[in-house]
PDB file of C-alpha atoms in Angstrom:
ATOM      1  CA  UNK C 273       0.000   0.000   0.000  1.00  0.00           C
ATOM      2  CA  UNK C 274       1.258   3.441  -0.913  1.00  0.00           C
ATOM      3  CA  UNK C 275       1.938   5.997   1.818  1.00  0.00           C
ATOM      4  CA  UNK C 276      -0.539   8.884   1.311  1.00  0.00           C
ATOM      5  CA  UNK C 277       1.924  11.363   2.805  1.00  0.00           C
ATOM      6  CA  UNK C 278       4.741  10.753   0.301  1.00  0.00           C
ATOM      7  CA  UNK C 279       4.715  11.867  -3.341  1.00  0.00           C
ATOM      8  CA  UNK C 280       1.059  12.730  -2.997  1.00  0.00           C
ATOM      9  CA  UNK C 281      -1.254  15.739  -3.073  1.00  0.00           C
ATOM     10  CA  UNK C 282      -0.636  16.020   0.681  1.00  0.00           C
ATOM     11  CA  UNK C 283       3.145  16.273   0.275  1.00  0.00           C
ATOM     12  CA  UNK C 284       2.786  18.661  -2.674  1.00  0.00           C
ATOM     13  CA  UNK C 285       0.551  20.911  -0.554  1.00  0.00           C
ATOM     14  CA  UNK C 286       3.255  20.882   2.133  1.00  0.00           C
ATOM     15  CA  UNK C 287       5.900  21.733  -0.469  1.00  0.00           C
ATOM     16  CA  UNK C 288       3.742  24.606  -1.780  1.00  0.00           C
ATOM     17  CA  UNK C 289       3.214  25.925   1.751  1.00  0.00           C
ATOM     18  CA  UNK C 290       6.951  25.685   2.484  1.00  0.00           C
ATOM     19  CA  UNK C 291       7.679  27.539  -0.765  1.00  0.00           C
ATOM     20  CA  UNK C 292       5.369  30.359   0.338  1.00  0.00           C
ATOM     21  CA  UNK C 293       7.166  30.473   3.685  1.00  0.00           C
ATOM     22  CA  UNK C 294      10.532  30.594   1.906  1.00  0.00           C
ATOM     23  CA  UNK C 295       9.337  33.428  -0.326  1.00  0.00           C
ATOM     24  CA  UNK C 296       7.917  35.346   2.632  1.00  0.00           C
ATOM     25  CA  UNK C 297      11.352  35.208   4.271  1.00  0.00           C
ATOM     26  CA  UNK C 298      13.569  35.537   1.202  1.00  0.00           C
ATOM     27  CA  UNK C 299      11.884  38.301  -0.752  1.00  0.00           C
ATOM     28  CA  UNK C 300      11.740  40.982   1.960  1.00  0.00           C
ATOM     29  CA  UNK C 301      15.167  40.150   3.447  1.00  0.00           C
ATOM     30  CA  UNK C 302      17.079  39.719   0.205  1.00  0.00           C
ATOM     31  CA  UNK C 303      19.521  42.514  -0.584  1.00  0.00           C
ATOM     32  CA  UNK C 304      20.929  40.703  -3.609  1.00  0.00           C
ATOM     33  CA  UNK C 305      19.320  39.465  -6.790  1.00  0.00           C
ATOM     34  CA  UNK C 306      16.326  37.143  -6.669  1.00  0.00           C
ATOM     35  CA  UNK C 307      16.326  34.799  -9.616  1.00  0.00           C
ATOM     36  CA  UNK C 308      14.818  31.563 -10.822  1.00  0.00           C
ATOM     37  CA  UNK C 309      17.154  28.747 -11.854  1.00  0.00           C
ATOM     38  CA  UNK C 310      15.578  25.516 -13.143  1.00  0.00           C
ATOM     39  CA  UNK C 311      12.578  25.755 -10.821  1.00  0.00           C
ATOM     40  CA  UNK C 312      14.596  26.950  -7.845  1.00  0.00           C
ATOM     41  CA  UNK C 313      14.017  30.490  -6.566  1.00  0.00           C
ATOM     42  CA  UNK C 314      17.373  31.819  -5.351  1.00  0.00           C
ATOM     43  CA  UNK C 315      17.191  34.660  -2.833  1.00  0.00           C
ATOM     44  CA  UNK C 316      20.646  36.075  -2.159  1.00  0.00           C
ATOM     45  CA  UNK C 317      22.105  38.748   0.049  1.00  0.00           C
ATOM     46  CA  UNK C 318      20.274  37.510   3.128  1.00  0.00           C
ATOM     47  CA  UNK C 319      21.631  38.054   6.643  1.00  0.00           C
ATOM     48  CA  UNK C 320      23.484  35.060   8.098  1.00  0.00           C
ATOM     49  CA  UNK C 321      20.987  34.554  10.954  1.00  0.00           C
ATOM     50  CA  UNK C 322      18.398  33.329   8.427  1.00  0.00           C
ATOM     51  CA  UNK C 323      20.195  30.039   7.694  1.00  0.00           C
ATOM     52  CA  UNK C 324      22.889  27.621   8.859  1.00  0.00           C
ATOM     53  CA  UNK C 325      25.985  26.858   6.839  1.00  0.00           C
ATOM     54  CA  UNK C 326      25.993  28.437   3.344  1.00  0.00           C
ATOM     55  CA  UNK C 327      22.236  28.545   2.853  1.00  0.00           C
ATOM     56  CA  UNK C 328      19.026  26.603   3.233  1.00  0.00           C
ATOM     57  CA  UNK C 329      16.259  25.331   0.995  1.00  0.00           C
ATOM     58  CA  UNK C 330      12.641  25.887   2.050  1.00  0.00           C
ATOM     59  CA  UNK C 331      10.276  24.327  -0.455  1.00  0.00           C
ATOM     60  CA  UNK C 332      11.546  25.616  -3.803  1.00  0.00           C
ATOM     61  CA  UNK C 333      13.310  28.647  -2.327  1.00  0.00           C
ATOM     62  CA  UNK C 334      17.036  28.719  -1.622  1.00  0.00           C
ATOM     63  CA  UNK C 335      18.013  31.308   0.980  1.00  0.00           C
ATOM     64  CA  UNK C 336      21.670  32.359   0.989  1.00  0.00           C
ATOM     65  CA  UNK C 337      24.020  35.271   1.332  1.00  0.00           C
ATOM     66  CA  UNK C 338      26.323  34.490  -1.592  1.00  0.00           C
ATOM     67  CA  UNK C 339      26.712  30.695  -1.806  1.00  0.00           C
ATOM     68  CA  UNK C 340      24.990  30.223  -5.152  1.00  0.00           C
ATOM     69  CA  UNK C 341      27.413  28.602  -7.600  1.00  0.00           C
ATOM     70  CA  UNK C 342      26.269  26.069 -10.172  1.00  0.00           C
ATOM     71  CA  UNK C 343      27.237  23.017  -8.087  1.00  0.00           C
ATOM     72  CA  UNK C 344      25.480  24.314  -4.975  1.00  0.00           C
ATOM     73  CA  UNK C 345      22.327  25.051  -6.965  1.00  0.00           C
ATOM     74  CA  UNK C 346      22.394  21.511  -8.387  1.00  0.00           C
ATOM     75  CA  UNK C 347      22.601  20.258  -4.772  1.00  0.00           C
ATOM     76  CA  UNK C 348      19.702  22.499  -3.718  1.00  0.00           C
ATOM     77  CA  UNK C 349      17.505  21.320  -6.598  1.00  0.00           C
ATOM     78  CA  UNK C 350      17.719  17.811  -5.119  1.00  0.00           C
ATOM     79  CA  UNK C 351      16.430  19.284  -1.853  1.00  0.00           C
ATOM     80  CA  UNK C 352      13.483  20.724  -3.802  1.00  0.00           C
ATOM     81  CA  UNK C 353      12.671  17.188  -4.977  1.00  0.00           C
ATOM     82  CA  UNK C 354      12.918  16.017  -1.370  1.00  0.00           C
ATOM     83  CA  UNK C 355      10.507  18.752  -0.271  1.00  0.00           C
ATOM     84  CA  UNK C 356       8.052  17.643  -2.979  1.00  0.00           C
ATOM     85  CA  UNK C 357       8.311  14.032  -1.864  1.00  0.00           C
ATOM     86  CA  UNK C 358       8.012  14.632   1.882  1.00  0.00           C
ATOM     87  CA  UNK C 359       6.155  17.938   2.138  1.00  0.00           C
ATOM     88  CA  UNK C 360       5.960  19.280   5.666  1.00  0.00           C
ATOM     89  CA  UNK C 361       7.492  16.063   6.995  1.00  0.00           C
ATOM     90  CA  UNK C 362      10.792  17.282   5.521  1.00  0.00           C
ATOM     91  CA  UNK C 363      11.886  19.510   8.444  1.00  0.00           C
ATOM     92  CA  UNK C 364      11.192  16.735  10.949  1.00  0.00           C
ATOM     93  CA  UNK C 365      12.849  13.999   8.913  1.00  0.00           C
ATOM     94  CA  UNK C 366      15.841  16.241   8.250  1.00  0.00           C
ATOM     95  CA  UNK C 367      16.209  16.976  11.965  1.00  0.00           C
ATOM     96  CA  UNK C 368      16.037  13.268  12.789  1.00  0.00           C
ATOM     97  CA  UNK C 369      18.715  12.589  10.145  1.00  0.00           C
ATOM     98  CA  UNK C 370      21.077  14.750  12.214  1.00  0.00           C
ATOM     99  CA  UNK C 371      23.234  17.836  11.916  1.00  0.00           C
ATOM    100  CA  UNK C 372      26.309  16.080  10.565  1.00  0.00           C
ATOM    101  CA  UNK C 373      25.988  16.438   6.774  1.00  0.00           C
ATOM    102  CA  UNK C 374      28.324  13.496   6.228  1.00  0.00           C
ATOM    103  CA  UNK C 375      25.751  11.225   7.903  1.00  0.00           C
ATOM    104  CA  UNK C 376      22.540  13.053   6.973  1.00  0.00           C
ATOM    105  CA  UNK C 377      20.795  11.006   4.290  1.00  0.00           C
ATOM    106  CA  UNK C 378      19.235  14.095   2.687  1.00  0.00           C
ATOM    107  CA  UNK C 379      22.618  15.781   2.254  1.00  0.00           C
ATOM    108  CA  UNK C 380      24.189  12.559   0.984  1.00  0.00           C
ATOM    109  CA  UNK C 381      21.390  12.138  -1.569  1.00  0.00           C
ATOM    110  CA  UNK C 382      21.794  15.781  -2.689  1.00  0.00           C
ATOM    111  CA  UNK C 383      25.539  15.262  -3.195  1.00  0.00           C
ATOM    112  CA  UNK C 384      28.071  16.082  -0.536  1.00  0.00           C
ATOM    113  CA  UNK C 385      30.631  17.494  -2.949  1.00  0.00           C
ATOM    114  CA  UNK C 386      28.112  19.694  -4.736  1.00  0.00           C
ATOM    115  CA  UNK C 387      26.921  20.939  -1.355  1.00  0.00           C
ATOM    116  CA  UNK C 388      30.482  21.862  -0.376  1.00  0.00           C
ATOM    117  CA  UNK C 389      30.783  19.212   2.331  1.00  0.00           C
ATOM    118  CA  UNK C 390      33.870  17.496   0.848  1.00  0.00           C
TER     119      UNK C 390
END
């Protein structure tokens, strides 16, 4: 039996909600360009307190100060796919996966090298 919370209208609604949250944070706080790259909305120039590490993906929105090279954006697009699959379960599952990116299954799946972890 298929899980109704994964890859479903429920998870897509969660992804859409998370994208709205990301936009509501990124658009007003961005002091750099806001652009769309292959379905990913990149909000740059944000203050460091908004995210950990080099940036964070919320739904289809990538929030960063200046960490937006091609490899990083490829990594973040995988996170968008994860958000679509898991919806609002994503923050909880990510937290359970742990803070160490070398052991976090979501970071491993997105590509550690592309994410700047190796």
